[in-house]
PDB file of C-alpha atoms in Angstrom:
ATOM      1  CA  UNK A   1      72.535  66.239 111.499  1.00  0.00           C
ATOM      2  CA  UNK A   2      73.880  62.772 112.264  1.00  0.00           C
ATOM      3  CA  UNK A   3      77.311  63.014 113.825  1.00  0.00           C
ATOM      4  CA  UNK A   4      79.957  60.676 115.232  1.00  0.00           C
ATOM      5  CA  UNK A   5      82.819  62.043 117.332  1.00  0.00           C
ATOM      6  CA  UNK A   6      85.786  60.045 118.558  1.00  0.00           C
ATOM      7  CA  UNK A   7      88.175  61.046 121.305  1.00  0.00           C
ATOM      8  CA  UNK A   8      90.988  61.383 121.857  1.00  0.00           C
ATOM      9  CA  UNK A   9      92.408  61.909 118.360  1.00  0.00           C
ATOM     10  CA  UNK A  10      95.602  60.178 119.435  1.00  0.00           C
ATOM     11  CA  UNK A  11      96.554  58.156 122.479  1.00  0.00           C
ATOM     12  CA  UNK A  12     100.013  57.095 123.562  1.00  0.00           C
ATOM     13  CA  UNK A  13     100.272  54.273 126.096  1.00  0.00           C
ATOM     14  CA  UNK A  14     102.996  52.240 127.666  1.00  0.00           C
ATOM     15  CA  UNK A  15     102.707  48.503 127.239  1.00  0.00           C
ATOM     16  CA  UNK A  16     100.371  47.209 129.940  1.00  0.00           C
ATOM     17  CA  UNK A  17      98.758  50.602 130.577  1.00  0.00           C
ATOM     18  CA  UNK A  18      95.003  50.110 130.215  1.00  0.00           C
ATOM     19  CA  UNK A  19      92.792  52.875 128.809  1.00  0.00           C
ATOM     20  CA  UNK A  20      89.576  53.625 126.943  1.00  0.00           C
ATOM     21  CA  UNK A  21      88.633  55.183 123.632  1.00  0.00           C
ATOM     22  CA  UNK A  22      85.388  57.100 123.305  1.00  0.00           C
ATOM     23  CA  UNK A  23      82.850  57.327 120.514  1.00  0.00           C
ATOM     24  CA  UNK A  24      79.941  59.683 121.050  1.00  0.00           C
ATOM     25  CA  UNK A  25      77.108  59.921 118.585  1.00  0.00           C
ATOM     26  CA  UNK A  26      74.136  62.090 117.790  1.00  0.00           C
ATOM     27  CA  UNK A  27      71.975  60.271 115.294  1.00  0.00           C
ATOM     28  CA  UNK A  28      68.384  59.441 114.597  1.00  0.00           C
ATOM     29  CA  UNK A  29      67.363  55.868 114.070  1.00  0.00           C
ATOM     30  CA  UNK A  30      70.460  54.042 115.304  1.00  0.00           C
ATOM     31  CA  UNK A  31      70.587  50.544 113.867  1.00  0.00           C
ATOM     32  CA  UNK A  32      74.001  49.537 115.136  1.00  0.00           C
ATOM     33  CA  UNK A  33      77.438  50.749 116.193  1.00  0.00           C
ATOM     34  CA  UNK A  34      80.625  49.235 114.841  1.00  0.00           C
ATOM     35  CA  UNK A  35      84.237  49.282 115.920  1.00  0.00           C
ATOM     36  CA  UNK A  36      87.034  48.710 113.422  1.00  0.00           C
ATOM     37  CA  UNK A  37      90.782  48.557 113.565  1.00  0.00           C
ATOM     38  CA  UNK A  38      92.774  50.007 110.684  1.00  0.00           C
ATOM     39  CA  UNK A  39      96.470  49.460 110.136  1.00  0.00           C
ATOM     40  CA  UNK A  40      98.422  51.805 107.844  1.00  0.00           C
ATOM     41  CA  UNK A  41      97.884  51.002 104.167  1.00  0.00           C
ATOM     42  CA  UNK A  42      95.064  48.551 104.852  1.00  0.00           C
ATOM     43  CA  UNK A  43      91.307  48.574 104.911  1.00  0.00           C
ATOM     44  CA  UNK A  44      89.425  48.604 108.223  1.00  0.00           C
ATOM     45  CA  UNK A  45      89.159  45.284 110.021  1.00  0.00           C
ATOM     46  CA  UNK A  46      85.878  44.551 111.746  1.00  0.00           C
ATOM     47  CA  UNK A  47      86.014  44.177 115.538  1.00  0.00           C
ATOM     48  CA  UNK A  48      82.542  44.494 117.084  1.00  0.00           C
ATOM     49  CA  UNK A  49      78.921  45.324 116.448  1.00  0.00           C
ATOM     50  CA  UNK A  50      76.723  46.668 119.252  1.00  0.00           C
ATOM     51  CA  UNK A  51      72.997  47.113 118.842  1.00  0.00           C
ATOM     52  CA  UNK A  52      71.473  48.262 122.112  1.00  0.00           C
ATOM     53  CA  UNK A  53      72.383  50.212 125.241  1.00  0.00           C
ATOM     54  CA  UNK A  54      73.964  48.018 127.871  1.00  0.00           C
ATOM     55  CA  UNK A  55      75.412  45.584 125.381  1.00  0.00           C
ATOM     56  CA  UNK A  56      79.059  44.539 125.747  1.00  0.00           C
ATOM     57  CA  UNK A  57      81.387  42.558 123.472  1.00  0.00           C
ATOM     58  CA  UNK A  58      84.883  41.259 124.205  1.00  0.00           C
ATOM     59  CA  UNK A  59      87.741  40.028 122.100  1.00  0.00           C
ATOM     60  CA  UNK A  60      91.157  39.344 123.611  1.00  0.00           C
ATOM     61  CA  UNK A  61      92.315  42.620 125.204  1.00  0.00           C
ATOM     62  CA  UNK A  62      89.432  44.651 123.790  1.00  0.00           C
ATOM     63  CA  UNK A  63      85.993  45.252 125.266  1.00  0.00           C
ATOM     64  CA  UNK A  64      83.324  47.431 123.674  1.00  0.00           C
ATOM     65  CA  UNK A  65      80.368  48.892 125.545  1.00  0.00           C
ATOM     66  CA  UNK A  66      77.381  50.931 124.432  1.00  0.00           C
ATOM     67  CA  UNK A  67      75.103  53.505 126.050  1.00  0.00           C
ATOM     68  CA  UNK A  68      72.385  55.628 124.485  1.00  0.00           C
ATOM     69  CA  UNK A  69      74.857  58.386 123.657  1.00  0.00           C
ATOM     70  CA  UNK A  70      78.297  56.817 123.401  1.00  0.00           C
ATOM     71  CA  UNK A  71      80.430  53.753 123.135  1.00  0.00           C
ATOM     72  CA  UNK A  72      83.727  52.902 124.755  1.00  0.00           C
ATOM     73  CA  UNK A  73      86.478  50.640 123.542  1.00  0.00           C
ATOM     74  CA  UNK A  74      88.420  49.493 126.580  1.00  0.00           C
ATOM     75  CA  UNK A  75      91.927  48.196 126.024  1.00  0.00           C
ATOM     76  CA  UNK A  76      93.319  46.104 128.856  1.00  0.00           C
ATOM     77  CA  UNK A  77      97.084  45.679 129.223  1.00  0.00           C
ATOM     78  CA  UNK A  78      97.804  46.711 125.629  1.00  0.00           C
ATOM     79  CA  UNK A  79     100.748  45.413 123.632  1.00  0.00           C
ATOM     80  CA  UNK A  80     102.704  47.178 120.880  1.00  0.00           C
ATOM     81  CA  UNK A  81     100.831  45.134 118.267  1.00  0.00           C
ATOM     82  CA  UNK A  82      97.631  46.873 119.359  1.00  0.00           C
ATOM     83  CA  UNK A  83      98.967  50.081 117.825  1.00  0.00           C
ATOM     84  CA  UNK A  84      96.555  51.101 115.056  1.00  0.00           C
ATOM     85  CA  UNK A  85      93.765  53.521 114.281  1.00  0.00           C
ATOM     86  CA  UNK A  86      90.454  52.515 115.829  1.00  0.00           C
ATOM     87  CA  UNK A  87      87.363  53.624 113.968  1.00  0.00           C
ATOM     88  CA  UNK A  88      83.840  53.870 115.268  1.00  0.00           C
ATOM     89  CA  UNK A  89      80.888  53.858 112.879  1.00  0.00           C
ATOM     90  CA  UNK A  90      77.138  54.041 113.312  1.00  0.00           C
ATOM     91  CA  UNK A  91      74.518  52.684 110.996  1.00  0.00           C
ATOM     92  CA  UNK A  92      71.414  54.828 110.783  1.00  0.00           C
ATOM     93  CA  UNK A  93      68.165  54.965 108.908  1.00  0.00           C
ATOM     94  CA  UNK A  94      64.850  53.277 108.698  1.00  0.00           C
ATOM     95  CA  UNK A  95      64.132  52.573 105.054  1.00  0.00           C
ATOM     96  CA  UNK A  96      67.500  52.545 103.395  1.00  0.00           C
ATOM     97  CA  UNK A  97      70.424  52.932 105.770  1.00  0.00           C
ATOM     98  CA  UNK A  98      73.907  54.308 105.712  1.00  0.00           C
ATOM     99  CA  UNK A  99      77.028  54.092 107.834  1.00  0.00           C
ATOM    100  CA  UNK A 100      78.731  57.173 109.267  1.00  0.00           C
ATOM    101  CA  UNK A 101      82.330  56.914 110.415  1.00  0.00           C
ATOM    102  CA  UNK A 102      84.095  58.855 113.112  1.00  0.00           C
ATOM    103  CA  UNK A 103      87.527  60.332 112.450  1.00  0.00           C
ATOM    104  CA  UNK A 104      89.257  57.620 114.459  1.00  0.00           C
ATOM    105  CA  UNK A 105      91.660  57.394 117.385  1.00  0.00           C
ATOM    106  CA  UNK A 106      95.284  56.673 116.601  1.00  0.00           C
ATOM    107  CA  UNK A 107      96.671  54.424 119.318  1.00  0.00           C
ATOM    108  CA  UNK A 108     100.387  54.067 119.912  1.00  0.00           C
ATOM    109  CA  UNK A 109     101.574  51.459 122.405  1.00  0.00           C
ATOM    110  CA  UNK A 110     105.225  51.643 123.392  1.00  0.00           C
ATOM    111  CA  UNK A 111     107.134  48.623 124.669  1.00  0.00           C
TER     112      UNK A 111
ATOM    113  CA  UNK B   1      82.943  36.820 106.964  1.00  0.00           C
ATOM    114  CA  UNK B   2      83.220  37.757 103.300  1.00  0.00           C
ATOM    115  CA  UNK B   3      86.676  38.337 101.883  1.00  0.00           C
ATOM    116  CA  UNK B   4      87.120  41.132  99.350  1.00  0.00           C
ATOM    117  CA  UNK B   5      89.899  41.344  96.791  1.00  0.00           C
ATOM    118  CA  UNK B   6      90.456  44.882  95.563  1.00  0.00           C
ATOM    119  CA  UNK B   7      92.698  46.001  92.764  1.00  0.00           C
ATOM    120  CA  UNK B   8      94.765  47.840  91.867  1.00  0.00           C
ATOM    121  CA  UNK B   9      96.334  48.432  95.255  1.00  0.00           C
ATOM    122  CA  UNK B  10      97.829  51.685  94.071  1.00  0.00           C
ATOM    123  CA  UNK B  11      98.204  53.736  90.912  1.00  0.00           C
ATOM    124  CA  UNK B  12      99.638  57.022  89.737  1.00  0.00           C
ATOM    125  CA  UNK B  13      97.539  58.618  87.022  1.00  0.00           C
ATOM    126  CA  UNK B  14      97.701  61.649  84.797  1.00  0.00           C
ATOM    127  CA  UNK B  15      95.073  64.323  85.269  1.00  0.00           C
ATOM    128  CA  UNK B  16      92.192  64.078  82.842  1.00  0.00           C
ATOM    129  CA  UNK B  17      92.345  60.286  82.639  1.00  0.00           C
ATOM    130  CA  UNK B  18      90.101  57.685  84.293  1.00  0.00           C
ATOM    131  CA  UNK B  19      90.821  54.739  86.573  1.00  0.00           C
ATOM    132  CA  UNK B  20      88.588  51.760  87.249  1.00  0.00           C
ATOM    133  CA  UNK B  21      88.868  49.998  90.594  1.00  0.00           C
ATOM    134  CA  UNK B  22      87.601  46.453  90.941  1.00  0.00           C
ATOM    135  CA  UNK B  23      86.315  44.546  93.945  1.00  0.00           C
ATOM    136  CA  UNK B  24      85.640  40.821  93.975  1.00  0.00           C
ATOM    137  CA  UNK B  25      83.837  39.234  96.937  1.00  0.00           C
ATOM    138  CA  UNK B  26      84.224  35.545  97.734  1.00  0.00           C
ATOM    139  CA  UNK B  27      80.508  35.181  98.484  1.00  0.00           C
ATOM    140  CA  UNK B  28      77.267  36.690  97.280  1.00  0.00           C
ATOM    141  CA  UNK B  29      76.371  39.972  98.955  1.00  0.00           C
ATOM    142  CA  UNK B  30      73.350  42.157  98.382  1.00  0.00           C
ATOM    143  CA  UNK B  31      74.878  45.549  99.004  1.00  0.00           C
ATOM    144  CA  UNK B  32      78.335  46.879  98.312  1.00  0.00           C
ATOM    145  CA  UNK B  33      79.662  50.257  99.295  1.00  0.00           C
ATOM    146  CA  UNK B  34      82.365  52.550  97.988  1.00  0.00           C
ATOM    147  CA  UNK B  35      84.260  54.885 100.299  1.00  0.00           C
ATOM    148  CA  UNK B  36      86.944  57.523  99.972  1.00  0.00           C
ATOM    149  CA  UNK B  37      89.529  58.092 102.684  1.00  0.00           C
ATOM    150  CA  UNK B  38      91.745  61.144 102.583  1.00  0.00           C
ATOM    151  CA  UNK B  39      95.146  60.712 104.244  1.00  0.00           C
ATOM    152  CA  UNK B  40      94.801  60.806 108.016  1.00  0.00           C
ATOM    153  CA  UNK B  41      91.039  61.157 107.842  1.00  0.00           C
ATOM    154  CA  UNK B  42      88.075  58.880 108.196  1.00  0.00           C
ATOM    155  CA  UNK B  43      85.944  57.229 105.566  1.00  0.00           C
ATOM    156  CA  UNK B  44      83.372  59.087 103.484  1.00  0.00           C
ATOM    157  CA  UNK B  45      80.695  57.086 101.722  1.00  0.00           C
ATOM    158  CA  UNK B  46      80.589  57.701  97.982  1.00  0.00           C
ATOM    159  CA  UNK B  47      77.755  55.415  96.979  1.00  0.00           C
ATOM    160  CA  UNK B  48      75.853  52.231  97.679  1.00  0.00           C
ATOM    161  CA  UNK B  49      75.699  49.649  94.899  1.00  0.00           C
ATOM    162  CA  UNK B  50      72.923  47.085  94.646  1.00  0.00           C
ATOM    163  CA  UNK B  51      72.940  44.388  92.020  1.00  0.00           C
ATOM    164  CA  UNK B  52      70.481  45.083  89.230  1.00  0.00           C
ATOM    165  CA  UNK B  53      69.837  48.721  90.027  1.00  0.00           C
ATOM    166  CA  UNK B  54      71.593  52.045  89.761  1.00  0.00           C
ATOM    167  CA  UNK B  55      73.922  53.024  92.545  1.00  0.00           C
ATOM    168  CA  UNK B  56      72.741  55.500  95.161  1.00  0.00           C
ATOM    169  CA  UNK B  57      75.155  58.416  95.559  1.00  0.00           C
ATOM    170  CA  UNK B  58      75.787  60.486  98.657  1.00  0.00           C
ATOM    171  CA  UNK B  59      75.678  64.254  98.653  1.00  0.00           C
ATOM    172  CA  UNK B  60      78.688  65.670  96.849  1.00  0.00           C
ATOM    173  CA  UNK B  61      79.248  62.658  94.620  1.00  0.00           C
ATOM    174  CA  UNK B  62      77.753  62.242  91.148  1.00  0.00           C
ATOM    175  CA  UNK B  63      77.463  59.386  88.719  1.00  0.00           C
ATOM    176  CA  UNK B  64      79.273  61.177  85.913  1.00  0.00           C
ATOM    177  CA  UNK B  65      82.358  61.516  88.076  1.00  0.00           C
ATOM    178  CA  UNK B  66      82.163  58.159  89.870  1.00  0.00           C
ATOM    179  CA  UNK B  67      80.277  55.662  87.694  1.00  0.00           C
ATOM    180  CA  UNK B  68      79.706  52.332  89.416  1.00  0.00           C
ATOM    181  CA  UNK B  69      78.870  48.949  87.978  1.00  0.00           C
ATOM    182  CA  UNK B  70      77.404  46.002  89.860  1.00  0.00           C
ATOM    183  CA  UNK B  71      76.903  43.243  87.291  1.00  0.00           C
ATOM    184  CA  UNK B  72      76.391  40.439  89.820  1.00  0.00           C
ATOM    185  CA  UNK B  73      76.313  39.674  93.530  1.00  0.00           C
ATOM    186  CA  UNK B  74      80.071  39.189  93.878  1.00  0.00           C
ATOM    187  CA  UNK B  75      81.606  42.007  91.855  1.00  0.00           C
ATOM    188  CA  UNK B  76      81.610  45.784  91.566  1.00  0.00           C
ATOM    189  CA  UNK B  77      83.695  48.480  89.955  1.00  0.00           C
ATOM    190  CA  UNK B  78      84.155  52.172  90.684  1.00  0.00           C
ATOM    191  CA  UNK B  79      85.550  54.466  88.011  1.00  0.00           C
ATOM    192  CA  UNK B  80      87.136  57.773  88.919  1.00  0.00           C
ATOM    193  CA  UNK B  81      86.635  59.864  85.784  1.00  0.00           C
ATOM    194  CA  UNK B  82      88.438  62.901  84.411  1.00  0.00           C
ATOM    195  CA  UNK B  83      90.776  62.878  87.370  1.00  0.00           C
ATOM    196  CA  UNK B  84      92.312  65.916  89.006  1.00  0.00           C
ATOM    197  CA  UNK B  85      94.855  66.101  91.839  1.00  0.00           C
ATOM    198  CA  UNK B  86      91.950  66.612  94.266  1.00  0.00           C
ATOM    199  CA  UNK B  87      90.898  63.028  93.548  1.00  0.00           C
ATOM    200  CA  UNK B  88      94.101  61.735  95.109  1.00  0.00           C
ATOM    201  CA  UNK B  89      92.910  59.554  97.954  1.00  0.00           C
ATOM    202  CA  UNK B  90      92.391  56.003  99.123  1.00  0.00           C
ATOM    203  CA  UNK B  91      89.309  54.313  97.707  1.00  0.00           C
ATOM    204  CA  UNK B  92      87.776  51.372  99.543  1.00  0.00           C
ATOM    205  CA  UNK B  93      84.981  48.977  98.768  1.00  0.00           C
ATOM    206  CA  UNK B  94      82.945  47.249 101.437  1.00  0.00           C
ATOM    207  CA  UNK B  95      80.288  44.584 101.761  1.00  0.00           C
ATOM    208  CA  UNK B  96      78.038  43.564 104.593  1.00  0.00           C
ATOM    209  CA  UNK B  97      78.898  40.224 106.131  1.00  0.00           C
ATOM    210  CA  UNK B  98      77.251  38.184 108.850  1.00  0.00           C
ATOM    211  CA  UNK B  99      78.575  40.246 111.748  1.00  0.00           C
ATOM    212  CA  UNK B 100      79.700  43.518 110.285  1.00  0.00           C
ATOM    213  CA  UNK B 101      81.165  45.095 107.234  1.00  0.00           C
ATOM    214  CA  UNK B 102      84.209  43.736 105.443  1.00  0.00           C
ATOM    215  CA  UNK B 103      86.516  46.040 103.536  1.00  0.00           C
ATOM    216  CA  UNK B 104      88.882  45.609 100.657  1.00  0.00           C
ATOM    217  CA  UNK B 105      92.484  46.554 101.221  1.00  0.00           C
ATOM    218  CA  UNK B 106      92.044  49.862  99.407  1.00  0.00           C
ATOM    219  CA  UNK B 107      93.369  51.566  96.296  1.00  0.00           C
ATOM    220  CA  UNK B 108      95.804  54.404  96.855  1.00  0.00           C
ATOM    221  CA  UNK B 109      95.331  56.805  93.959  1.00  0.00           C
ATOM    222  CA  UNK B 110      97.722  59.634  93.181  1.00  0.00           C
ATOM    223  CA  UNK B 111      96.815  62.057  90.386  1.00  0.00           C
ATOM    224  CA  UNK B 112      99.651  64.089  88.935  1.00  0.00           C
TER     225      UNK B 112
END
């Protein structure tokens, strides 16, 4: 069964304290892996798409990496405005395809 | 990336009634998706909606309960029918853009 697991469930950081969020997956026919940010009461906001092992994407304080079994979202020197839930999703399938979301990591950054 | 306008943003409904949620995309998209998100949980795909064909439903979701319309390439509706308190959730629509998937802002539904 296709499965996406994110860890930790929640992460509390001090401003400037760098860390990483993990997304591990067990799927067949991976087409792509996505990272989203979701603020309370809003829909997910697209951050990155990764397609193959070894690929990396960066945006401001965020950097996403991908291996054959997992992806990391590295947050460098976070600020309070980075506080949100970060969702990982994988797109699978060969003919039709569907997207499976992980449960998310709630990040709290304290000033 | 595509921008999606979703409405209503929230509603409180009586059990046994139906609610239709609308999503308007600012560009033409082939596929649109409807998700449900329980409080504090992740997104569960309800169905995929292609223009000109019937929606494809995921396991556990049926057309009679969640009828979907997709009359053109920029618009879709999801109806939550014969609602019960268990249907209380956030409903989100999504469309594939150039670099990833764009989501509407969600509809927070409370059934009383």
